[in-house]
Amino acid sequence: SDPGSVEGMAKDPVATAASNNPLLKTLTAAVQQAGLVDTLNSAENLTVFAPTDDAFAAIPKKKLNALLKDKAALTQVLTHHVIGERLSPDMLAGDHETLAKDTLTVEGSGEDFTIGDATVVCGNVQTANATVYVVDQVLMPQM
Protein backbone atom coordinates (compact mmCIF):
# COMPACT_ATOMS: atom_id res chain seq x y z
CA SER A 1 0.00 0.00 0.00
CA ASP A 2 1.04 3.59 -0.58
CA PRO A 3 2.93 4.99 2.46
CA GLY A 4 1.02 8.29 2.07
CA SER A 5 -2.37 6.61 2.23
CA VAL A 6 -4.29 6.26 5.49
CA GLU A 7 -3.45 2.54 5.57
CA GLY A 8 0.21 3.21 4.82
CA MET A 9 0.43 5.85 7.56
CA ALA A 10 -0.61 3.26 10.16
CA LYS A 11 2.70 1.41 9.85
CA ASP A 12 5.06 4.36 10.39
CA PRO A 13 5.74 6.57 13.41
CA VAL A 14 3.99 9.89 13.11
CA ALA A 15 6.64 12.24 11.67
CA THR A 16 7.55 9.64 9.05
CA ALA A 17 3.88 8.97 8.29
CA ALA A 18 3.20 12.70 7.84
CA SER A 19 6.20 13.03 5.52
CA ASN A 20 4.60 10.50 3.16
CA ASN A 21 1.28 12.35 3.04
CA PRO A 22 1.10 14.80 0.11
CA LEU A 23 -1.17 17.19 2.08
CA LEU A 24 1.33 17.60 4.92
CA LYS A 25 4.51 18.77 3.15
CA THR A 26 4.80 22.13 4.94
CA LEU A 27 4.20 20.51 8.32
CA THR A 28 6.90 17.94 7.55
CA ALA A 29 9.37 20.66 6.55
CA ALA A 30 8.57 22.64 9.70
CA VAL A 31 9.01 19.56 11.93
CA GLN A 32 12.40 18.91 10.31
CA GLN A 33 13.37 22.58 10.66
CA ALA A 34 12.50 22.53 14.37
CA GLY A 35 14.43 19.28 14.92
CA LEU A 36 11.32 17.50 16.19
CA VAL A 37 11.37 14.41 13.94
CA ASP A 38 13.01 12.14 16.55
CA THR A 39 10.88 13.57 19.37
CA LEU A 40 7.68 12.83 17.50
CA ASN A 41 8.79 9.48 16.09
CA SER A 42 10.11 8.15 19.41
CA ALA A 43 7.19 9.20 21.63
CA GLU A 44 4.96 6.33 22.69
CA ASN A 45 1.50 7.82 22.39
CA LEU A 46 0.58 11.16 20.88
CA THR A 47 -2.33 12.99 19.39
CA VAL A 48 -1.22 15.30 16.60
CA PHE A 49 -3.33 18.06 15.06
CA ALA A 50 -1.75 18.25 11.61
CA PRO A 51 -2.32 21.44 9.60
CA THR A 52 -2.59 20.94 5.85
CA ASP A 53 -0.36 22.76 3.37
CA ASP A 54 -3.31 25.09 2.69
CA ALA A 55 -3.44 25.91 6.41
CA PHE A 56 0.21 26.99 6.34
CA ALA A 57 -0.37 28.84 3.05
CA ALA A 58 -3.02 30.96 4.79
CA ILE A 59 -0.32 32.48 7.02
CA PRO A 60 1.17 35.60 5.41
CA LYS A 61 4.38 34.47 3.70
CA LYS A 62 6.58 36.95 5.56
CA LYS A 63 5.24 35.76 8.92
CA LEU A 64 5.60 32.09 7.97
CA ASN A 65 9.19 32.57 6.75
CA ALA A 66 10.08 34.40 9.97
CA LEU A 67 8.54 31.58 11.98
CA LEU A 68 10.46 28.91 10.05
CA LYS A 69 13.72 30.74 10.84
CA ASP A 70 12.98 31.10 14.58
CA LYS A 71 13.54 27.61 15.96
CA ALA A 72 12.23 28.38 19.46
CA ALA A 73 9.01 29.97 18.20
CA LEU A 74 8.55 27.26 15.58
CA THR A 75 9.01 24.55 18.19
CA GLN A 76 6.42 26.24 20.41
CA VAL A 77 3.90 26.46 17.55
CA LEU A 78 4.44 22.85 16.47
CA THR A 79 4.35 21.36 19.98
CA HIS A 80 1.12 23.33 20.55
CA HIS A 81 -0.39 20.88 18.01
CA VAL A 82 0.67 17.77 19.96
CA ILE A 83 -0.91 16.14 23.01
CA GLY A 84 1.02 13.52 24.97
CA GLU A 85 -1.62 10.81 24.81
CA ARG A 86 -3.69 9.13 22.12
CA LEU A 87 -7.16 10.64 22.01
CA SER A 88 -9.91 8.74 20.24
CA PRO A 89 -12.78 10.83 18.86
CA ASP A 90 -14.91 10.13 21.96
CA MET A 91 -12.12 11.60 24.15
CA LEU A 92 -11.31 14.55 21.89
CA ALA A 93 -13.70 17.23 23.15
CA GLY A 94 -12.39 19.16 26.15
CA ASP A 95 -9.20 20.83 27.36
CA HIS A 96 -5.90 19.06 26.74
CA GLU A 97 -2.36 19.94 27.77
CA THR A 98 -0.03 20.16 24.79
CA LEU A 99 3.68 19.41 24.53
CA ALA A 100 4.11 23.21 24.53
CA LYS A 101 2.76 23.08 28.12
CA ASP A 102 -0.32 25.08 27.24
CA THR A 103 -3.93 24.08 26.64
CA LEU A 104 -5.89 23.27 23.50
CA THR A 105 -9.66 23.34 23.77
CA VAL A 106 -11.47 21.03 21.37
CA GLU A 107 -15.20 21.37 20.83
CA GLY A 108 -17.66 19.11 19.05
CA SER A 109 -18.52 15.45 18.80
CA GLY A 110 -18.91 12.59 16.37
CA GLU A 111 -16.93 13.60 13.29
CA ASP A 112 -17.35 17.36 13.73
CA PHE A 113 -14.66 19.00 15.82
CA THR A 114 -13.25 22.51 16.02
CA ILE A 115 -10.30 24.08 17.83
CA GLY A 116 -11.00 27.81 17.87
CA ASP A 117 -11.51 28.77 14.21
CA ALA A 118 -9.87 25.58 12.93
CA THR A 119 -11.90 22.59 11.80
CA VAL A 120 -10.83 18.95 11.85
CA VAL A 121 -11.12 17.91 8.19
CA CYS A 122 -9.99 14.31 8.61
CA GLY A 123 -9.80 12.63 11.97
CA ASN A 124 -8.71 9.55 13.82
CA VAL A 125 -5.91 8.66 11.38
CA GLN A 126 -3.76 6.03 13.08
CA THR A 127 0.03 5.93 12.85
CA ALA A 128 2.33 3.53 14.70
CA ASN A 129 2.59 5.88 17.69
CA ALA A 130 -0.04 8.58 17.27
CA THR A 131 -3.58 9.44 16.35
CA VAL A 132 -3.68 12.27 13.80
CA TYR A 133 -6.42 14.81 13.23
CA VAL A 134 -5.85 16.89 10.10
CA VAL A 135 -6.89 20.54 10.61
CA ASP A 136 -7.55 23.36 8.15
CA GLN A 137 -5.70 26.07 10.09
CA VAL A 138 -2.44 26.36 11.95
CA LEU A 139 -3.19 26.52 15.68
CA MET A 140 -1.30 29.48 17.07
CA PRO A 141 -0.37 29.41 20.75
CA GLN A 142 -0.71 32.55 22.84
CA MET A 143 2.90 33.71 22.68
Coordinates of N, CA, C and O in Angstrom, one line a residue:
S1 N 0.9 -1.2 0.0 CA 0.0 0.0 0.0 C 0.9 1.2 0.0 O 2.0 1.2 0.4
D2 N 0.3 2.3 -0.4 CA 1.0 3.6 -0.6 C 1.3 4.2 0.8 O 0.4 4.3 1.6
P3 N 2.6 4.5 1.1 CA 2.9 5.0 2.5 C 2.2 6.3 2.8 O 2.0 6.6 4.0
G4 N 1.7 7.0 1.8 CA 1.0 8.3 2.1 C -0.5 8.1 2.3 O -1.2 9.0 2.7
S5 N -0.9 6.9 2.0 CA -2.4 6.6 2.2 C -2.6 6.4 3.7 O -1.7 6.3 4.5
V6 N -3.9 6.4 4.1 CA -4.3 6.3 5.5 C -3.8 4.9 6.0 O -3.3 4.8 7.1
E7 N -3.9 3.9 5.2 CA -3.4 2.5 5.6 C -1.9 2.5 5.7 O -1.4 2.0 6.7
G8 N -1.2 3.2 4.8 CA 0.2 3.2 4.8 C 0.7 4.0 6.0 O 1.7 3.6 6.6
M9 N 0.0 5.0 6.4 CA 0.4 5.9 7.6 C 0.4 5.0 8.9 O 1.1 5.3 9.8
A10 N -0.4 4.0 8.9 CA -0.6 3.3 10.2 C 0.6 2.5 10.5 O 0.9 2.2 11.7
K11 N 1.5 2.2 9.6 CA 2.7 1.4 9.8 C 3.9 2.2 10.4 O 4.8 1.7 10.9
D12 N 3.9 3.5 10.1 CA 5.1 4.4 10.4 C 4.8 5.2 11.6 O 3.7 5.6 11.9
P13 N 5.9 5.6 12.3 CA 5.7 6.6 13.4 C 5.3 7.9 12.8 O 5.5 8.1 11.6
V14 N 4.8 8.8 13.6 CA 4.0 9.9 13.1 C 4.7 10.9 12.2 O 4.2 11.3 11.2
A15 N 6.0 11.3 12.5 CA 6.6 12.2 11.7 C 6.9 11.6 10.3 O 6.8 12.3 9.3
T16 N 7.3 10.4 10.3 CA 7.6 9.6 9.0 C 6.3 9.5 8.3 O 6.2 9.7 7.0
A17 N 5.2 9.1 9.0 CA 3.9 9.0 8.3 C 3.4 10.3 7.6 O 3.0 10.3 6.5
A18 N 3.6 11.4 8.4 CA 3.2 12.7 7.8 C 4.0 13.0 6.6 O 3.5 13.6 5.6
S19 N 5.3 12.7 6.6 CA 6.2 13.0 5.5 C 5.8 12.3 4.2 O 6.1 12.8 3.2
N20 N 5.1 11.2 4.3 CA 4.6 10.5 3.2 C 3.2 11.0 2.7 O 2.8 10.5 1.6
N21 N 2.6 11.9 3.4 CA 1.3 12.3 3.0 C 1.4 13.6 2.2 O 2.0 14.6 2.7
P22 N 0.9 13.6 1.0 CA 1.1 14.8 0.1 C 0.4 16.1 0.6 O 0.8 17.2 0.1
L23 N -0.5 16.0 1.6 CA -1.2 17.2 2.1 C -0.4 17.8 3.2 O -0.8 18.9 3.7
L24 N 0.7 17.2 3.7 CA 1.3 17.6 4.9 C 2.8 18.0 4.7 O 3.6 17.8 5.6
K25 N 3.1 18.5 3.5 CA 4.5 18.8 3.2 C 5.1 19.9 4.0 O 6.2 19.9 4.4
T26 N 4.3 21.0 4.2 CA 4.8 22.1 4.9 C 5.0 21.7 6.4 O 6.0 22.1 7.0
L27 N 4.1 21.0 6.9 CA 4.2 20.5 8.3 C 5.5 19.7 8.5 O 6.2 19.9 9.4
T28 N 5.7 18.8 7.5 CA 6.9 17.9 7.6 C 8.2 18.8 7.5 O 9.1 18.5 8.3
A29 N 8.2 19.8 6.6 CA 9.4 20.7 6.6 C 9.6 21.4 7.9 O 10.7 21.6 8.3
A30 N 8.5 21.9 8.5 CA 8.6 22.6 9.7 C 9.1 21.7 10.8 O 9.9 22.2 11.7
V31 N 8.6 20.5 10.9 CA 9.0 19.6 11.9 C 10.5 19.3 11.8 O 11.2 19.2 12.8
Q32 N 11.0 19.1 10.5 CA 12.4 18.9 10.3 C 13.2 20.1 10.7 O 14.2 20.0 11.4
Q33 N 12.7 21.3 10.4 CA 13.4 22.6 10.7 C 13.5 22.8 12.2 O 14.5 23.3 12.7
A34 N 12.5 22.4 12.9 CA 12.5 22.5 14.4 C 13.3 21.4 15.1 O 13.5 21.5 16.3
G35 N 13.7 20.4 14.3 CA 14.4 19.3 14.9 C 13.5 18.4 15.8 O 14.0 17.8 16.8
L36 N 12.3 18.3 15.4 CA 11.3 17.5 16.2 C 11.0 16.1 15.6 O 10.2 15.4 16.2
V37 N 11.7 15.7 14.5 CA 11.4 14.4 13.9 C 11.6 13.3 14.9 O 10.7 12.4 15.2
D38 N 12.7 13.2 15.6 CA 13.0 12.1 16.6 C 12.1 12.2 17.7 O 11.6 11.2 18.2
T39 N 11.8 13.4 18.2 CA 10.9 13.6 19.4 C 9.5 13.0 19.0 O 9.0 12.2 19.8
L40 N 9.0 13.3 17.9 CA 7.7 12.8 17.5 C 7.7 11.3 17.2 O 6.8 10.6 17.5
N41 N 8.7 10.9 16.5 CA 8.8 9.5 16.1 C 9.0 8.6 17.3 O 8.6 7.4 17.2
S42 N 9.7 9.0 18.3 CA 10.1 8.2 19.4 C 9.1 8.2 20.6 O 9.2 7.3 21.5
A43 N 8.2 9.1 20.6 CA 7.2 9.2 21.6 C 6.3 8.0 21.6 O 6.1 7.4 20.5
E44 N 5.8 7.5 22.7 CA 5.0 6.3 22.7 C 3.5 6.6 22.2 O 3.0 5.8 21.4
N45 N 2.9 7.6 22.8 CA 1.5 7.8 22.4 C 1.3 9.3 22.3 O 1.5 10.0 23.2
L46 N 0.8 9.7 21.1 CA 0.6 11.2 20.9 C -0.7 11.3 20.2 O -1.2 10.4 19.5
T47 N -1.3 12.5 20.3 CA -2.3 13.0 19.4 C -1.8 14.2 18.7 O -1.2 15.1 19.4
V48 N -1.8 14.2 17.4 CA -1.2 15.3 16.6 C -2.3 16.0 15.8 O -3.0 15.3 15.0
F49 N -2.5 17.3 15.9 CA -3.3 18.1 15.1 C -2.4 18.5 13.9 O -1.5 19.3 14.1
A50 N -2.7 18.0 12.7 CA -1.7 18.2 11.6 C -2.3 19.2 10.6 O -3.3 18.9 9.9
P51 N -1.8 20.5 10.6 CA -2.3 21.4 9.6 C -1.9 21.0 8.2 O -0.8 20.6 7.9
T52 N -2.9 21.2 7.3 CA -2.6 20.9 5.8 C -1.7 22.0 5.3 O -1.5 23.1 5.9
D53 N -1.2 21.8 4.1 CA -0.4 22.8 3.4 C -1.2 24.0 3.2 O -0.6 25.1 3.3
D54 N -2.5 23.9 2.9 CA -3.3 25.1 2.7 C -3.4 25.9 4.0 O -3.5 27.1 3.9
A55 N -3.4 25.2 5.1 CA -3.4 25.9 6.4 C -2.2 26.8 6.6 O -2.3 27.9 7.0
F56 N -1.0 26.2 6.3 CA 0.2 27.0 6.3 C 0.2 28.1 5.3 O 0.7 29.2 5.6
A57 N -0.3 27.8 4.1 CA -0.4 28.8 3.0 C -1.2 30.0 3.4 O -1.1 31.1 2.9
A58 N -2.2 29.9 4.4 CA -3.0 31.0 4.8 C -2.3 32.0 5.7 O -2.8 33.1 5.9
I59 N -1.1 31.6 6.2 CA -0.3 32.5 7.0 C 0.4 33.4 6.1 O 1.0 32.9 5.1
P60 N 0.4 34.7 6.3 CA 1.2 35.6 5.4 C 2.6 35.1 5.3 O 3.2 34.7 6.2
K61 N 3.1 35.1 4.0 CA 4.4 34.5 3.7 C 5.5 35.0 4.6 O 6.4 34.3 5.0
K62 N 5.5 36.3 4.8 CA 6.6 37.0 5.6 C 6.6 36.4 7.0 O 7.6 36.1 7.6
K63 N 5.4 36.3 7.6 CA 5.2 35.8 8.9 C 5.7 34.3 9.0 O 6.4 33.9 9.9
L64 N 5.3 33.5 8.0 CA 5.6 32.1 8.0 C 7.1 31.9 7.8 O 7.7 31.1 8.5
N65 N 7.7 32.7 6.9 CA 9.2 32.6 6.8 C 9.9 33.0 8.0 O 10.9 32.3 8.4
A66 N 9.5 34.0 8.7 CA 10.1 34.4 10.0 C 10.0 33.3 11.0 O 10.9 33.0 11.7
L67 N 8.8 32.7 11.0 CA 8.5 31.6 12.0 C 9.5 30.4 11.7 O 10.1 29.8 12.6
L68 N 9.6 30.1 10.4 CA 10.5 28.9 10.0 C 11.9 29.1 10.4 O 12.7 28.2 10.6
K69 N 12.3 30.4 10.5 CA 13.7 30.7 10.8 C 14.0 30.8 12.3 O 15.1 30.8 12.8
D70 N 12.9 30.9 13.1 CA 13.0 31.1 14.6 C 12.7 29.8 15.2 O 11.5 29.4 15.5
K71 N 13.7 29.0 15.5 CA 13.5 27.6 16.0 C 12.7 27.5 17.3 O 11.9 26.7 17.4
A72 N 13.0 28.4 18.2 CA 12.2 28.4 19.5 C 10.7 28.6 19.3 O 9.9 27.9 19.8
A73 N 10.4 29.6 18.5 CA 9.0 30.0 18.2 C 8.4 28.9 17.4 O 7.2 28.5 17.7
L74 N 9.1 28.3 16.4 CA 8.6 27.3 15.6 C 8.3 26.0 16.4 O 7.2 25.4 16.3
T75 N 9.2 25.7 17.3 CA 9.0 24.6 18.2 C 7.8 24.7 19.1 O 7.0 23.8 19.3
Q76 N 7.6 26.0 19.6 CA 6.4 26.2 20.4 C 5.1 26.1 19.6 O 4.2 25.5 20.1
V77 N 5.1 26.6 18.4 CA 3.9 26.5 17.6 C 3.6 25.0 17.2 O 2.5 24.5 17.4
L78 N 4.7 24.2 16.9 CA 4.4 22.8 16.5 C 4.0 22.0 17.7 O 3.1 21.2 17.6
T79 N 4.7 22.2 18.8 CA 4.4 21.4 20.0 C 3.0 21.7 20.5 O 2.4 20.9 21.2
H80 N 2.5 22.9 20.2 CA 1.1 23.3 20.6 C 0.1 22.5 19.8 O -1.1 22.4 20.2
H81 N 0.5 21.7 18.8 CA -0.4 20.9 18.0 C -0.3 19.4 18.5 O -1.0 18.6 17.9
V82 N 0.4 19.2 19.5 CA 0.7 17.8 20.0 C 0.3 17.6 21.4 O 0.6 18.4 22.3
I83 N -0.5 16.5 21.7 CA -0.9 16.1 23.0 C -0.3 14.8 23.4 O -0.2 13.9 22.5
G84 N 0.2 14.7 24.6 CA 1.0 13.5 25.0 C 0.3 12.2 25.3 O 0.7 11.4 26.1
E85 N -0.9 12.1 24.7 CA -1.6 10.8 24.8 C -2.5 10.6 23.6 O -2.7 11.6 22.8
R86 N -2.9 9.4 23.3 CA -3.7 9.1 22.1 C -5.1 9.4 22.5 O -5.7 8.8 23.4
L87 N -5.8 10.3 21.8 CA -7.2 10.6 22.0 C -8.0 10.1 20.9 O -7.8 10.5 19.7
S88 N -8.9 9.2 21.2 CA -9.9 8.7 20.2 C -11.0 9.8 20.1 O -11.1 10.7 21.0
P89 N -11.8 9.8 19.0 CA -12.8 10.8 18.9 C -13.7 11.0 20.1 O -14.1 12.2 20.4
D90 N -14.0 10.0 20.8 CA -14.9 10.1 22.0 C -14.2 10.8 23.2 O -14.9 11.1 24.1
M91 N -12.9 10.9 23.1 CA -12.1 11.6 24.1 C -11.7 13.0 23.7 O -11.0 13.7 24.5
L92 N -11.9 13.4 22.5 CA -11.3 14.6 21.9 C -11.8 15.9 22.4 O -11.1 16.8 22.7
A93 N -13.1 16.0 22.7 CA -13.7 17.2 23.2 C -13.2 17.5 24.6 O -13.1 16.6 25.4
G94 N -12.8 18.8 24.8 CA -12.4 19.2 26.2 C -11.1 19.9 26.1 O -10.6 20.3 25.0
D95 N -10.5 20.1 27.3 CA -9.2 20.8 27.4 C -8.1 19.8 27.5 O -8.2 18.9 28.3
H96 N -7.0 20.0 26.7 CA -5.9 19.1 26.7 C -4.6 19.8 26.9 O -4.4 20.8 26.2
E97 N -3.7 19.3 27.7 CA -2.4 19.9 27.8 C -1.5 19.5 26.6 O -1.5 18.3 26.3
T98 N -0.9 20.5 26.0 CA 0.0 20.2 24.8 C 1.4 20.0 25.2 O 1.8 20.3 26.3
L99 N 2.2 19.5 24.3 CA 3.7 19.4 24.5 C 4.3 20.8 24.7 O 5.4 20.9 25.2
A100 N 3.6 21.8 24.3 CA 4.1 23.2 24.5 C 3.8 23.7 25.9 O 4.1 24.8 26.3
K101 N 3.1 22.8 26.7 CA 2.8 23.1 28.1 C 1.7 24.1 28.2 O 1.6 24.9 29.2
D102 N 0.9 24.2 27.2 CA -0.3 25.1 27.2 C -1.5 24.2 27.0 O -1.4 23.0 26.9
T103 N -2.7 24.8 26.8 CA -3.9 24.1 26.6 C -4.6 24.3 25.3 O -4.6 25.4 24.8
L104 N -5.1 23.2 24.7 CA -5.9 23.3 23.5 C -7.3 22.9 23.9 O -7.5 21.9 24.6
T105 N -8.3 23.7 23.5 CA -9.7 23.3 23.8 C -10.3 22.9 22.5 O -10.4 23.6 21.5
V106 N -10.8 21.6 22.5 CA -11.5 21.0 21.4 C -13.0 21.0 21.7 O -13.4 20.6 22.7
E107 N -13.8 21.4 20.7 CA -15.2 21.4 20.8 C -15.8 20.5 19.7 O -15.2 20.4 18.7
G108 N -16.9 19.9 20.0 CA -17.7 19.1 19.0 C -17.8 17.7 19.5 O -17.6 17.3 20.6
S109 N -18.3 16.9 18.5 CA -18.5 15.4 18.8 C -18.7 14.7 17.5 O -18.7 15.3 16.4
G110 N -18.7 13.4 17.6 CA -18.9 12.6 16.4 C -17.7 12.8 15.4 O -16.6 12.4 15.7
E111 N -18.0 13.3 14.2 CA -16.9 13.6 13.3 C -16.7 15.1 13.1 O -15.9 15.5 12.3
D112 N -17.4 15.9 13.9 CA -17.3 17.4 13.7 C -16.7 18.0 14.9 O -17.3 18.1 16.0
F113 N -15.4 18.4 14.7 CA -14.7 19.0 15.8 C -14.0 20.3 15.4 O -13.6 20.4 14.2
T114 N -13.9 21.3 16.3 CA -13.3 22.5 16.0 C -12.3 22.8 17.2 O -12.5 22.4 18.3
I115 N -11.2 23.5 16.8 CA -10.3 24.1 17.8 C -10.2 25.6 17.5 O -9.6 25.9 16.5
G116 N -10.9 26.4 18.2 CA -11.0 27.8 17.9 C -11.6 27.9 16.5 O -12.7 27.4 16.3
D117 N -11.0 28.6 15.6 CA -11.5 28.8 14.2 C -11.2 27.6 13.3 O -11.6 27.5 12.2
A118 N -10.3 26.7 13.8 CA -9.9 25.6 12.9 C -10.9 24.4 13.0 O -11.5 24.2 14.0
T119 N -11.0 23.7 11.9 CA -11.9 22.6 11.8 C -11.1 21.3 11.5 O -10.1 21.4 10.7
V120 N -11.4 20.2 12.2 CA -10.8 19.0 11.9 C -11.5 18.5 10.5 O -12.7 18.3 10.5
V121 N -10.6 18.3 9.5 CA -11.1 17.9 8.2 C -11.0 16.4 8.0 O -11.7 15.8 7.1
C122 N -10.2 15.8 8.7 CA -10.0 14.3 8.6 C -9.5 13.8 9.9 O -8.4 14.3 10.4
G123 N -10.2 13.0 10.6 CA -9.8 12.6 12.0 C -9.5 11.2 12.2 O -9.8 10.3 11.4
N124 N -8.9 10.9 13.4 CA -8.7 9.6 13.8 C -7.9 8.7 12.9 O -8.1 7.6 12.6
V125 N -6.8 9.4 12.3 CA -5.9 8.7 11.4 C -4.8 8.0 12.3 O -4.2 8.7 13.0
Q126 N -4.7 6.7 12.2 CA -3.8 6.0 13.1 C -2.4 5.9 12.5 O -2.2 5.6 11.3
T127 N -1.3 6.3 13.2 CA 0.0 5.9 12.9 C 0.6 5.0 13.9 O -0.1 4.7 14.9
A128 N 1.8 4.5 13.8 CA 2.3 3.5 14.7 C 2.3 4.0 16.1 O 2.1 3.3 17.1
N129 N 2.5 5.4 16.3 CA 2.6 5.9 17.7 C 1.7 7.1 18.0 O 1.8 7.7 19.0
A130 N 0.8 7.4 17.1 CA 0.0 8.6 17.3 C -1.4 8.5 16.5 O -1.5 7.7 15.6
T131 N -2.3 9.3 17.0 CA -3.6 9.4 16.3 C -3.5 10.9 15.8 O -3.2 11.8 16.5
V132 N -3.8 11.0 14.5 CA -3.7 12.3 13.8 C -5.1 12.8 13.4 O -5.9 12.1 13.0
Y133 N -5.2 14.1 13.7 CA -6.4 14.8 13.2 C -5.9 15.9 12.3 O -5.2 16.8 12.8
V134 N -6.3 15.9 11.1 CA -5.9 16.9 10.1 C -6.8 18.1 10.3 O -8.0 18.0 10.3
V135 N -6.1 19.3 10.4 CA -6.9 20.5 10.6 C -6.6 21.5 9.5 O -5.6 21.5 8.8
D136 N -7.6 22.4 9.3 CA -7.6 23.4 8.1 C -6.9 24.7 8.5 O -6.9 25.6 7.7
Q137 N -6.4 24.8 9.7 CA -5.7 26.1 10.1 C -4.6 25.7 11.0 O -4.7 24.7 11.8
V138 N -3.5 26.5 11.0 CA -2.4 26.4 12.0 C -2.9 26.9 13.3 O -3.5 28.0 13.4
L139 N -2.7 26.1 14.3 CA -3.2 26.5 15.7 C -2.1 27.3 16.3 O -1.0 26.8 16.6
M140 N -2.3 28.6 16.5 CA -1.3 29.5 17.1 C -1.4 29.6 18.6 O -2.5 29.9 19.1
P141 N -0.3 29.3 19.3 CA -0.4 29.4 20.8 C -0.4 30.9 21.1 O 0.0 31.7 20.3
Q142 N -0.8 31.2 22.3 CA -0.7 32.6 22.8 C 0.8 32.8 23.2 O 1.2 32.1 24.1
M143 N 1.5 33.6 22.4 CA 2.9 33.7 22.7 C 3.2 35.1 23.2 O 2.5 36.0 22.9

